[in-house]
Amino acid sequence: MSVHSEKYEAVIGLEVHSQLLTQAKIFCGCSTEFGAAPNTHVCPVCSGMPGVLPVFNRRVLELAIRMGLAAHCKVAPRSIFDRKNYFYPDLPKGYQISQYETPLCLGGYIELPGEAGDGGPVRVRLVRIHLEEDAGKNIHAPDCSLVDFNRSGVPLMEIVSEPDLRTPEQAGAYLRELRSMLRYLEVSDGNMEEGSFRCDANVSVRPRGESKLGVKTEVKNMNSFRHVEHAIAYEIERQAEAIEAGERIVQETRLWDPDRGVTRSMRSKEHAHDYRYFPEPDLPPLIVPPDLVEQIKVEMPELPASRRARYIGDMGLTPYEAQVLTAERDVSDYFEAVIPGLNNRKAAANWVMTEVLRAVHESGRSLTEAAPAPAEVGALLKMVEGTTISLNAAKTAFAAMCKSGKGAQATVAELGLLQVSDEAAIAAACDKVIDAEPDKVAEYRAGRDKLFGFFVGQVMKAMGGKANPKIINEVLKRKLAGA
Ligand SMILES: [Zn+2]
């Protein structure tokens, strides 16, 4: 908690650039593949040669509409590409093609998972989602600067939120939810390290109770969710301190310096570019056929917010459990494939969150590579429910299944893990233990209840650890009582 947080409230809006998962760039056929040798994915169009014509990649439209519908936006039947004019070495045309006045998607909202006790999900409204092309990348070597145009013309979707966020933690939650949605929808891989998910934050502060917005700064260069949260927290504190000291906040762009943990002024907005936007004359207006929107609606997968609600409402999971299980689609799909036929959904959720995710993390491989088929885990848990095996035996079997790839039945049989529930066999073992320990039996009957655990342990040992503990308890109680 900041020292000023009782007096001041932060107002945060986020702009996210997300690379769309297409094979080809937005206005030419060049590959979007990451990590190729510099300037190997370029052509006259994306390197900005004169006299070339851009051709719009329709796949971009489908992906962006998918995200727009998922975020409850209004999809514009007609939108426009503009030229955003500025000079920079990574922009050979001298302008970026972007949507400005008439974007593809308007309005909408993202629902954040609620924390327990804070009144449920938080809605963050969106201003818009628009399409644009990425620029190239400047690489600064010690003796020269170089430009790689492989990124130039890669399709981007810019998602702009209203200033509805109030804390760095909420900003982090918003970004995680957005990334999770993009991955569920297969619209973007959301990879921050490769630059396919980038975020800029607009931050201002105002005295609590004030409705007028303070002067905002724009914070850039945040390469992870943690950086975003740290940078915003720093910026809130810096602004509150400046106001306390009687200073004026200047509208400017600031860069996050992760090594020093501070934001530094990059440029003042007073010298901001005039981009002289005008409609791109080489591209016709973007027309969205109504049946395309309908078709995308039909093909929409279930999203994390809906799954969370179902896990909490129908299965009785906690908000935390629902959050962990739905953050990544492969984990959630796995859980969904484990539960058919099981009564105890909570136990299955715990199993996936602990045993399965641990096996995945320890192996460093993907879920499908590291964990047994979900139906086999379901079969294993079904045996626990039916008391055919104990929970500990299930853990032993699971570890073996991860290594061997064999099924639940075969593994349990092979390792001899079946639990003995035969009451006669258990009664015989109880009799033996009671006969062998007459002194302890006498002590127990004289009132030393604590000895009960000792007898259970002895019987379990005699049966090789495989007896049903519930039946041992019942039989022993009866026999020790003298029945
Ligand atoms: Zn190209």
Short mmCIF file of C-alpha atoms and ligand atoms in Angstrom, two decimals:
data_model
loop_
_atom_site.label_atom_id
_atom_site.label_comp_id
_atom_site.label_asym_id
_atom_site.label_seq_id
_atom_site.Cartn_x
_atom_site.Cartn_y
_atom_site.Cartn_z
CA MET A 1 0.00 0.00 0.00
CA SER A 2 1.30 3.40 -0.96
CA VAL A 3 1.64 6.07 1.74
CA HIS A 4 -0.59 8.33 -0.35
CA SER A 5 -3.24 5.76 -1.23
CA GLU A 6 -5.70 6.97 1.42
CA LYS A 7 -5.63 10.47 0.03
CA TYR A 8 -5.24 9.80 -3.71
CA GLU A 9 -6.91 7.51 -6.17
CA ALA A 10 -5.20 6.29 -9.34
CA VAL A 11 -6.94 6.22 -12.72
CA ILE A 12 -5.42 3.78 -15.21
CA GLY A 13 -6.22 2.97 -18.83
CA LEU A 14 -4.30 0.40 -20.86
CA GLU A 15 -3.47 0.13 -24.56
CA VAL A 16 -2.52 -3.37 -25.64
CA HIS A 17 -0.94 -4.25 -28.99
CA SER A 18 -1.47 -7.87 -29.81
CA GLN A 19 -0.06 -9.66 -32.84
CA LEU A 20 -2.69 -11.67 -34.69
CA LEU A 21 -1.91 -15.33 -35.39
CA THR A 22 -1.73 -15.26 -39.17
CA GLN A 23 0.80 -16.99 -41.41
CA ALA A 24 1.13 -13.93 -43.66
CA LYS A 25 1.51 -10.20 -42.94
CA ILE A 26 -1.47 -7.83 -43.09
CA PHE A 27 -0.87 -6.28 -46.54
CA CYS A 28 1.47 -8.73 -48.30
CA GLY A 29 2.22 -12.47 -48.44
CA CYS A 30 5.45 -12.38 -46.37
CA SER A 31 5.74 -14.78 -43.43
CA THR A 32 5.12 -13.55 -39.87
CA GLU A 33 7.29 -16.27 -38.33
CA PHE A 34 9.32 -15.09 -35.33
CA GLY A 35 13.09 -15.48 -35.11
CA ALA A 36 14.06 -15.61 -38.80
CA ALA A 37 17.37 -14.08 -39.95
CA PRO A 38 17.01 -10.27 -40.33
CA ASN A 39 15.33 -9.01 -43.50
CA THR A 40 14.50 -12.47 -44.87
CA HIS A 41 10.71 -11.96 -44.58
CA VAL A 42 10.42 -8.83 -46.68
CA CYS A 43 9.09 -7.78 -50.08
CA PRO A 44 8.58 -4.49 -51.93
CA VAL A 45 5.24 -3.93 -50.11
CA CYS A 46 6.43 -4.29 -46.50
CA SER A 47 9.78 -2.62 -47.17
CA GLY A 48 7.91 0.44 -48.46
CA MET A 49 9.03 0.57 -52.11
CA PRO A 50 7.29 3.20 -54.24
CA GLY A 51 4.51 2.13 -56.58
CA VAL A 52 3.41 -0.99 -54.70
CA LEU A 53 -0.14 -1.72 -53.56
CA PRO A 54 -1.18 -3.24 -50.22
CA VAL A 55 -3.68 -6.12 -50.34
CA PHE A 56 -5.65 -6.77 -47.14
CA ASN A 57 -5.30 -10.26 -45.57
CA ARG A 58 -8.92 -11.34 -44.78
CA ARG A 59 -7.74 -13.75 -42.06
CA VAL A 60 -6.83 -10.67 -39.98
CA LEU A 61 -10.44 -9.57 -40.11
CA GLU A 62 -11.79 -12.90 -38.86
CA LEU A 63 -9.39 -13.01 -35.92
CA ALA A 64 -10.08 -9.43 -34.87
CA ILE A 65 -13.86 -9.95 -35.07
CA ARG A 66 -13.48 -13.06 -32.89
CA MET A 67 -11.81 -10.96 -30.18
CA GLY A 68 -14.32 -8.14 -30.67
CA LEU A 69 -17.29 -10.47 -30.12
CA ALA A 70 -15.60 -12.11 -27.12
CA ALA A 71 -15.15 -8.65 -25.59
CA HIS A 72 -18.82 -7.72 -26.25
CA CYS A 73 -17.84 -4.99 -28.76
CA LYS A 74 -19.98 -3.61 -31.56
CA VAL A 75 -18.44 -4.72 -34.86
CA ALA A 76 -18.61 -1.88 -37.40
CA PRO A 77 -20.05 -3.02 -40.75
CA ARG A 78 -17.71 -0.54 -42.45
CA SER A 79 -14.36 0.71 -41.15
CA ILE A 80 -11.49 2.68 -42.68
CA PHE A 81 -7.70 2.37 -42.90
CA ASP A 82 -5.81 5.63 -42.48
CA ARG A 83 -2.25 6.76 -42.97
CA LYS A 84 -0.52 7.83 -39.76
CA ASN A 85 2.34 9.98 -41.00
CA TYR A 86 5.66 10.16 -39.17
CA PHE A 87 9.30 9.57 -39.93
CA TYR A 88 11.36 6.90 -38.23
CA PRO A 89 14.05 4.59 -39.66
CA ASP A 90 11.96 1.47 -38.93
CA LEU A 91 9.07 2.86 -41.02
CA PRO A 92 10.31 3.00 -44.63
CA LYS A 93 7.02 4.27 -46.13
CA GLY A 94 7.01 7.34 -43.88
CA TYR A 95 3.55 6.36 -42.62
CA GLN A 96 1.89 3.49 -40.79
CA ILE A 97 -1.41 2.08 -42.03
CA SER A 98 -3.77 2.13 -39.04
CA GLN A 99 -7.44 2.59 -38.27
CA TYR A 100 -8.10 5.96 -36.69
CA GLU A 101 -11.50 7.63 -36.81
CA THR A 102 -13.49 4.58 -37.89
CA PRO A 103 -12.15 1.47 -36.12
CA LEU A 104 -13.37 -2.11 -36.58
CA CYS A 105 -14.74 -2.59 -33.03
CA LEU A 106 -16.32 -0.13 -30.62
CA GLY A 107 -17.27 -0.35 -26.93
CA GLY A 108 -17.48 -3.68 -25.14
CA TYR A 109 -15.90 -4.80 -21.88
CA ILE A 110 -13.61 -7.36 -20.24
CA GLU A 111 -14.75 -9.07 -17.05
CA LEU A 112 -12.03 -9.67 -14.46
CA PRO A 113 -12.19 -12.56 -12.01
CA GLY A 114 -13.37 -11.29 -8.61
CA GLU A 115 -11.42 -11.85 -5.43
CA ALA A 116 -13.35 -13.53 -2.63
CA GLY A 117 -15.33 -10.93 -0.70
CA ASP A 118 -14.82 -7.98 -3.03
CA GLY A 119 -18.26 -8.11 -4.61
CA GLY A 120 -17.58 -10.39 -7.58
CA PRO A 121 -16.25 -9.75 -11.09
CA VAL A 122 -15.01 -6.30 -12.13
CA ARG A 123 -15.97 -4.94 -15.55
CA VAL A 124 -13.42 -2.91 -17.51
CA ARG A 125 -14.99 -1.09 -20.44
CA LEU A 126 -13.23 -0.91 -23.80
CA VAL A 127 -13.06 2.19 -25.99
CA ARG A 128 -12.22 0.34 -29.19
CA ILE A 129 -10.26 -2.36 -30.98
CA HIS A 130 -8.58 -1.35 -34.22
CA LEU A 131 -6.27 -2.89 -36.81
CA GLU A 132 -2.84 -1.70 -37.87
CA GLU A 133 0.50 -2.85 -39.22
CA ASP A 134 3.62 -3.17 -37.11
CA ALA A 135 6.82 -1.25 -37.89
CA GLY A 136 10.29 -2.77 -38.29
CA LYS A 137 12.85 -3.04 -35.53
CA ASN A 138 15.93 -0.88 -34.98
CA ILE A 139 18.94 -2.77 -33.66
CA HIS A 140 21.66 -0.66 -32.10
CA ALA A 141 25.12 -2.24 -32.40
CA PRO A 142 28.18 -0.56 -30.81
CA ASP A 143 29.42 0.98 -34.07
CA CYS A 144 26.23 1.32 -36.11
CA SER A 145 22.44 1.03 -36.10
CA LEU A 146 20.64 -1.55 -38.23
CA VAL A 147 17.02 -2.08 -39.21
CA ASP A 148 15.25 -5.45 -39.46
CA PHE A 149 12.02 -5.25 -41.51
CA ASN A 150 10.79 -8.78 -40.69
CA ARG A 151 8.24 -7.26 -38.29
CA SER A 152 7.23 -4.56 -40.73
CA GLY A 153 3.64 -5.24 -41.80
CA VAL A 154 2.91 -7.89 -39.15
CA PRO A 155 -0.82 -7.58 -38.26
CA LEU A 156 -1.61 -5.94 -34.94
CA MET A 157 -4.81 -5.38 -33.05
CA GLU A 158 -4.80 -2.46 -30.60
CA ILE A 159 -7.17 -2.92 -27.67
CA VAL A 160 -7.83 0.34 -25.84
CA SER A 161 -9.52 0.32 -22.42
CA GLU A 162 -11.46 3.10 -20.73
CA PRO A 163 -9.66 4.47 -17.64
CA ASP A 164 -11.62 2.05 -15.43
CA LEU A 165 -8.70 0.50 -13.57
CA ARG A 166 -7.75 1.79 -10.12
CA THR A 167 -4.77 -0.26 -8.90
CA PRO A 168 -1.61 -1.85 -10.36
CA GLU A 169 -3.00 -5.27 -9.34
CA GLN A 170 -6.20 -4.66 -11.33
CA ALA A 171 -4.11 -3.65 -14.34
CA GLY A 172 -2.18 -6.93 -14.00
CA ALA A 173 -5.43 -8.91 -13.70
CA TYR A 174 -6.84 -7.16 -16.79
CA LEU A 175 -3.77 -8.02 -18.87
CA ARG A 176 -3.77 -11.64 -17.70
CA GLU A 177 -7.45 -11.97 -18.58
CA LEU A 178 -6.95 -10.39 -21.99
CA ARG A 179 -4.00 -12.67 -22.75
CA SER A 180 -5.94 -15.69 -21.56
CA MET A 181 -8.89 -14.75 -23.85
CA LEU A 182 -6.62 -14.21 -26.85
CA ARG A 183 -5.10 -17.65 -26.31
CA TYR A 184 -8.49 -19.37 -25.82
CA LEU A 185 -9.68 -17.77 -29.05
CA GLU A 186 -6.45 -18.67 -30.89
CA VAL A 187 -6.32 -15.06 -32.01
CA SER A 188 -2.81 -14.39 -30.65
CA ASP A 189 -0.16 -16.41 -28.83
CA GLY A 190 0.12 -13.57 -26.29
CA ASN A 191 3.87 -14.03 -26.09
CA MET A 192 5.30 -10.94 -24.33
CA GLU A 193 8.95 -11.93 -24.82
CA GLU A 194 8.53 -12.16 -28.59
CA GLY A 195 6.61 -8.88 -28.65
CA SER A 196 3.26 -10.31 -29.69
CA PHE A 197 1.60 -8.82 -26.57
CA ARG A 198 2.72 -5.29 -25.61
CA CYS A 199 1.19 -2.81 -23.21
CA ASP A 200 1.32 0.95 -22.64
CA ALA A 201 -0.34 2.46 -19.57
CA ASN A 202 -2.01 5.86 -19.14
CA VAL A 203 -1.76 6.80 -15.47
CA SER A 204 -3.09 9.77 -13.50
CA VAL A 205 -3.99 10.42 -9.88
CA ARG A 206 -6.65 12.56 -8.25
CA PRO A 207 -7.80 13.22 -4.68
CA ARG A 208 -10.33 10.60 -3.56
CA GLY A 209 -13.87 11.79 -4.14
CA GLU A 210 -12.81 14.03 -7.04
CA SER A 211 -14.54 13.18 -10.34
CA LYS A 212 -12.35 15.29 -12.65
CA LEU A 213 -9.38 13.43 -14.13
CA GLY A 214 -5.82 14.47 -13.27
CA VAL A 215 -3.09 15.05 -15.87
CA LYS A 216 -1.95 11.70 -17.21
CA THR A 217 1.38 10.31 -18.27
CA GLU A 218 1.91 7.43 -20.67
CA VAL A 219 4.25 4.68 -19.46
CA LYS A 220 5.99 2.47 -22.03
CA ASN A 221 8.63 -0.27 -22.21
CA MET A 222 7.08 -2.82 -19.86
CA ASN A 223 7.97 -6.33 -20.99
CA SER A 224 6.19 -8.50 -18.42
CA PHE A 225 3.07 -8.41 -16.25
CA ARG A 226 5.29 -7.80 -13.22
CA HIS A 227 6.95 -4.86 -14.94
CA VAL A 228 3.53 -3.37 -15.72
CA GLU A 229 2.45 -3.66 -12.08
CA HIS A 230 5.75 -2.25 -10.75
CA ALA A 231 5.86 0.59 -13.28
CA ILE A 232 2.27 1.68 -12.56
CA ALA A 233 2.81 1.47 -8.79
CA TYR A 234 5.94 3.63 -9.15
CA GLU A 235 4.18 6.14 -11.38
CA ILE A 236 1.21 6.51 -9.00
CA GLU A 237 3.57 7.15 -6.10
CA ARG A 238 5.70 9.61 -8.11
CA GLN A 239 2.65 11.64 -9.16
CA ALA A 240 1.11 11.68 -5.67
CA GLU A 241 4.42 12.87 -4.20
CA ALA A 242 4.77 15.59 -6.83
CA ILE A 243 1.26 16.86 -6.10
CA GLU A 244 1.95 16.79 -2.36
CA ALA A 245 5.07 18.88 -3.00
CA GLY A 246 2.98 21.43 -4.91
CA GLU A 247 4.36 20.50 -8.34
CA ARG A 248 2.41 20.33 -11.58
CA ILE A 249 2.17 16.96 -13.40
CA VAL A 250 3.34 17.28 -17.01
CA GLN A 251 1.63 15.32 -19.74
CA GLU A 252 4.44 13.21 -21.19
CA THR A 253 5.63 9.78 -22.24
CA ARG A 254 7.81 7.97 -19.69
CA LEU A 255 9.90 4.84 -20.06
CA TRP A 256 10.05 2.15 -17.40
CA ASP A 257 13.61 1.33 -16.38
CA PRO A 258 13.37 -2.17 -14.87
CA ASP A 259 16.98 -2.16 -13.61
CA ARG A 260 16.53 0.97 -11.51
CA GLY A 261 12.80 0.44 -10.85
CA VAL A 262 11.85 3.98 -11.99
CA THR A 263 10.05 5.68 -14.89
CA ARG A 264 12.04 8.29 -16.84
CA SER A 265 10.74 11.11 -19.03
CA MET A 266 11.10 10.27 -22.73
CA ARG A 267 9.32 13.10 -24.47
CA SER A 268 6.87 15.78 -23.57
CA LYS A 269 3.47 15.66 -25.25
CA GLU A 270 3.85 19.37 -25.94
CA HIS A 271 6.22 18.35 -28.73
CA ALA A 272 3.91 15.54 -29.81
CA HIS A 273 3.72 14.61 -33.47
CA ASP A 274 0.92 15.83 -35.63
CA TYR A 275 0.31 12.60 -37.50
CA ARG A 276 -1.81 14.24 -40.21
CA TYR A 277 -4.05 11.18 -40.52
CA PHE A 278 -5.92 10.77 -43.79
CA PRO A 279 -7.73 7.80 -45.37
CA GLU A 280 -5.36 5.32 -47.07
CA PRO A 281 -6.11 5.82 -50.79
CA ASP A 282 -4.75 2.38 -51.78
CA LEU A 283 -7.21 0.40 -49.63
CA PRO A 284 -11.01 0.33 -49.98
CA PRO A 285 -13.19 0.65 -46.85
CA LEU A 286 -13.23 -2.57 -44.83
CA ILE A 287 -16.70 -4.09 -45.26
CA VAL A 288 -17.78 -6.78 -42.78
CA PRO A 289 -20.43 -9.12 -44.22
CA PRO A 290 -23.13 -9.81 -41.56
CA ASP A 291 -23.00 -13.57 -42.24
CA LEU A 292 -19.28 -13.58 -41.39
CA VAL A 293 -20.07 -12.18 -37.94
CA GLU A 294 -22.83 -14.78 -37.48
CA GLN A 295 -20.51 -17.60 -38.51
CA ILE A 296 -17.79 -16.46 -36.09
CA LYS A 297 -20.38 -16.24 -33.28
CA VAL A 298 -21.38 -19.87 -33.88
CA GLU A 299 -17.77 -21.07 -33.79
CA MET A 300 -16.89 -19.17 -30.60
CA PRO A 301 -15.29 -21.40 -27.90
CA GLU A 302 -16.32 -21.11 -24.25
CA LEU A 303 -14.25 -18.37 -22.64
CA PRO A 304 -12.47 -18.29 -19.26
CA ALA A 305 -15.07 -16.02 -17.59
CA SER A 306 -17.89 -18.42 -18.45
CA ARG A 307 -15.87 -21.44 -17.31
CA ARG A 308 -15.00 -19.72 -14.01
CA ALA A 309 -18.67 -18.96 -13.37
CA ARG A 310 -19.59 -22.58 -14.11
CA TYR A 311 -16.82 -24.03 -11.93
CA ILE A 312 -17.84 -21.83 -9.00
CA GLY A 313 -21.61 -22.03 -9.45
CA ASP A 314 -22.13 -25.63 -10.59
CA MET A 315 -19.14 -27.43 -9.10
CA GLY A 316 -18.63 -25.52 -5.86
CA LEU A 317 -15.00 -24.64 -6.56
CA THR A 318 -13.49 -21.54 -4.93
CA PRO A 319 -12.78 -18.44 -7.08
CA TYR A 320 -9.08 -19.18 -6.65
CA GLU A 321 -9.42 -22.76 -7.87
CA ALA A 322 -11.55 -21.65 -10.81
CA GLN A 323 -8.95 -19.03 -11.68
CA VAL A 324 -6.01 -21.48 -11.64
CA LEU A 325 -7.90 -24.07 -13.69
CA THR A 326 -9.11 -21.65 -16.39
CA ALA A 327 -6.08 -19.37 -16.89
CA GLU A 328 -4.75 -21.59 -19.70
CA ARG A 329 -7.13 -23.32 -22.06
CA ASP A 330 -5.15 -26.60 -22.22
CA VAL A 331 -5.37 -26.99 -18.41
CA SER A 332 -9.09 -26.21 -18.40
CA ASP A 333 -9.77 -28.58 -21.31
CA TYR A 334 -7.79 -31.28 -19.48
CA PHE A 335 -9.84 -30.80 -16.30
CA GLU A 336 -13.07 -30.96 -18.33
CA ALA A 337 -11.92 -34.29 -19.80
CA VAL A 338 -11.03 -35.74 -16.35
CA ILE A 339 -14.40 -35.14 -14.66
CA PRO A 340 -17.01 -37.11 -16.62
CA GLY A 341 -18.24 -39.96 -14.38
CA LEU A 342 -16.76 -38.53 -11.18
CA ASN A 343 -18.91 -37.42 -8.25
CA ASN A 344 -16.28 -35.40 -6.43
CA ARG A 345 -15.43 -32.51 -8.76
CA LYS A 346 -13.55 -30.68 -6.03
CA ALA A 347 -11.19 -33.64 -5.54
CA ALA A 348 -10.65 -33.81 -9.30
CA ALA A 349 -9.90 -30.06 -9.37
CA ASN A 350 -7.37 -30.46 -6.58
CA TRP A 351 -5.79 -33.39 -8.35
CA VAL A 352 -5.31 -31.40 -11.58
CA MET A 353 -4.03 -28.33 -9.72
CA THR A 354 -1.50 -30.27 -7.62
CA GLU A 355 -0.49 -33.63 -9.10
CA VAL A 356 -0.97 -32.85 -12.79
CA LEU A 357 0.43 -29.31 -12.82
CA ARG A 358 3.35 -30.39 -10.65
CA ALA A 359 4.21 -33.19 -13.08
CA VAL A 360 4.05 -30.67 -15.93
CA HIS A 361 6.25 -28.10 -14.17
CA GLU A 362 8.81 -30.67 -13.03
CA SER A 363 9.13 -32.16 -16.50
CA GLY A 364 9.40 -28.79 -18.25
CA ARG A 365 7.27 -30.24 -21.06
CA SER A 366 3.77 -29.42 -22.26
CA LEU A 367 0.64 -30.77 -20.58
CA THR A 368 -0.08 -33.32 -23.32
CA GLU A 369 3.51 -34.58 -23.25
CA ALA A 370 3.99 -34.71 -19.48
CA ALA A 371 0.64 -35.94 -18.14
CA PRO A 372 -1.34 -39.15 -18.76
CA ALA A 373 -4.46 -38.92 -20.92
CA PRO A 374 -7.19 -37.14 -18.90
CA ALA A 375 -9.58 -40.12 -19.19
CA GLU A 376 -6.96 -42.30 -17.46
CA VAL A 377 -6.66 -39.80 -14.61
CA GLY A 378 -10.47 -39.85 -14.43
CA ALA A 379 -10.37 -43.67 -14.20
CA LEU A 380 -7.79 -43.47 -11.41
CA LEU A 381 -9.89 -41.00 -9.41
CA LYS A 382 -12.95 -43.17 -9.97
CA MET A 383 -11.08 -46.00 -8.19
CA VAL A 384 -10.38 -43.66 -5.26
CA GLU A 385 -14.08 -42.74 -5.13
CA GLY A 386 -15.01 -46.43 -5.14
CA THR A 387 -12.38 -47.11 -2.42
CA THR A 388 -10.72 -49.69 -4.69
CA ILE A 389 -7.46 -47.83 -4.08
CA SER A 390 -6.34 -45.34 -1.44
CA LEU A 391 -5.43 -41.73 -2.21
CA ASN A 392 -1.77 -42.52 -1.55
CA ALA A 393 -1.90 -45.49 -3.89
CA ALA A 394 -3.41 -43.22 -6.54
CA LYS A 395 -0.44 -40.86 -6.18
CA THR A 396 1.99 -43.76 -6.61
CA ALA A 397 0.07 -44.99 -9.65
CA PHE A 398 -0.08 -41.48 -11.16
CA ALA A 399 3.69 -41.00 -10.88
CA ALA A 400 4.21 -44.36 -12.61
CA MET A 401 1.67 -43.51 -15.33
CA CYS A 402 3.49 -40.23 -16.10
CA LYS A 403 6.66 -42.23 -16.77
CA SER A 404 5.25 -45.32 -18.51
CA GLY A 405 2.30 -43.88 -20.39
CA LYS A 406 0.27 -46.93 -19.33
CA GLY A 407 -3.40 -46.77 -18.29
CA ALA A 408 -4.81 -46.58 -14.75
CA GLN A 409 -6.15 -50.16 -14.50
CA ALA A 410 -2.95 -51.74 -15.81
CA THR A 411 -0.74 -49.62 -13.54
CA VAL A 412 -2.76 -50.31 -10.38
CA ALA A 413 -2.71 -54.07 -11.13
CA GLU A 414 0.99 -54.08 -12.00
CA LEU A 415 1.99 -52.28 -8.81
CA GLY A 416 -0.41 -54.34 -6.66
CA LEU A 417 -2.11 -51.23 -5.33
CA LEU A 418 -5.64 -52.58 -5.04
CA GLN A 419 -7.03 -51.88 -1.63
CA VAL A 420 -8.28 -54.84 0.41
CA SER A 421 -11.86 -54.21 1.50
CA ASP A 422 -12.54 -57.85 2.35
CA GLU A 423 -13.87 -57.61 5.90
CA ALA A 424 -13.05 -61.21 6.82
CA ALA A 425 -9.38 -60.75 5.85
CA ILE A 426 -9.20 -57.50 7.80
CA ALA A 427 -10.93 -59.09 10.83
CA ALA A 428 -8.38 -61.93 10.79
CA ALA A 429 -5.51 -59.42 10.79
CA CYS A 430 -7.15 -57.50 13.68
CA ASP A 431 -7.46 -60.70 15.69
CA LYS A 432 -3.77 -61.47 15.21
CA VAL A 433 -2.71 -58.00 16.38
CA ILE A 434 -5.03 -58.15 19.41
CA ASP A 435 -3.70 -61.61 20.38
CA ALA A 436 -0.09 -60.44 20.02
CA GLU A 437 -0.52 -57.33 22.24
CA PRO A 438 -2.50 -58.36 25.36
CA ASP A 439 -0.88 -55.66 27.57
CA LYS A 440 -1.74 -52.82 25.19
CA VAL A 441 -5.27 -54.19 24.78
CA ALA A 442 -5.70 -54.09 28.53
CA GLU A 443 -4.37 -50.51 28.71
CA TYR A 444 -6.72 -49.41 25.91
CA ARG A 445 -9.70 -51.02 27.62
CA ALA A 446 -8.69 -49.24 30.83
CA GLY A 447 -9.17 -45.89 29.03
CA ARG A 448 -5.97 -45.10 27.05
CA ASP A 449 -7.87 -44.15 23.87
CA LYS A 450 -4.71 -42.87 22.23
CA LEU A 451 -3.56 -46.45 21.67
CA PHE A 452 -6.18 -46.87 18.96
CA GLY A 453 -3.86 -45.39 16.34
CA PHE A 454 -1.20 -47.92 17.30
CA PHE A 455 -3.57 -50.82 16.59
CA VAL A 456 -4.63 -49.34 13.24
CA GLY A 457 -0.96 -49.00 12.29
CA GLN A 458 -0.19 -52.60 13.26
CA VAL A 459 -3.11 -53.97 11.23
CA MET A 460 -2.19 -51.81 8.22
CA LYS A 461 1.41 -53.06 8.47
CA ALA A 462 0.26 -56.68 8.66
CA MET A 463 -1.75 -56.13 5.46
CA GLY A 464 1.09 -54.55 3.54
CA GLY A 465 -0.47 -51.06 3.70
CA LYS A 466 -3.24 -52.00 1.31
CA ALA A 467 -6.23 -52.45 3.61
CA ASN A 468 -9.16 -50.07 3.50
CA PRO A 469 -8.55 -47.82 6.55
CA LYS A 470 -12.26 -47.17 7.09
CA ILE A 471 -12.99 -50.88 7.47
CA ILE A 472 -9.97 -51.37 9.77
CA ASN A 473 -11.35 -48.63 11.99
CA GLU A 474 -14.81 -50.14 12.19
CA VAL A 475 -13.61 -53.72 12.83
CA LEU A 476 -10.98 -52.70 15.38
CA LYS A 477 -13.41 -50.52 17.35
CA ARG A 478 -15.83 -53.40 17.60
CA LYS A 479 -13.21 -55.98 18.55
CA LEU A 480 -11.38 -53.80 21.08
CA ALA A 481 -14.68 -52.97 22.71
CA GLY A 482 -14.79 -56.71 23.39
CA ALA A 483 -17.53 -57.59 20.96
ZN ZN B 1 6.09 -8.28 -47.55
#
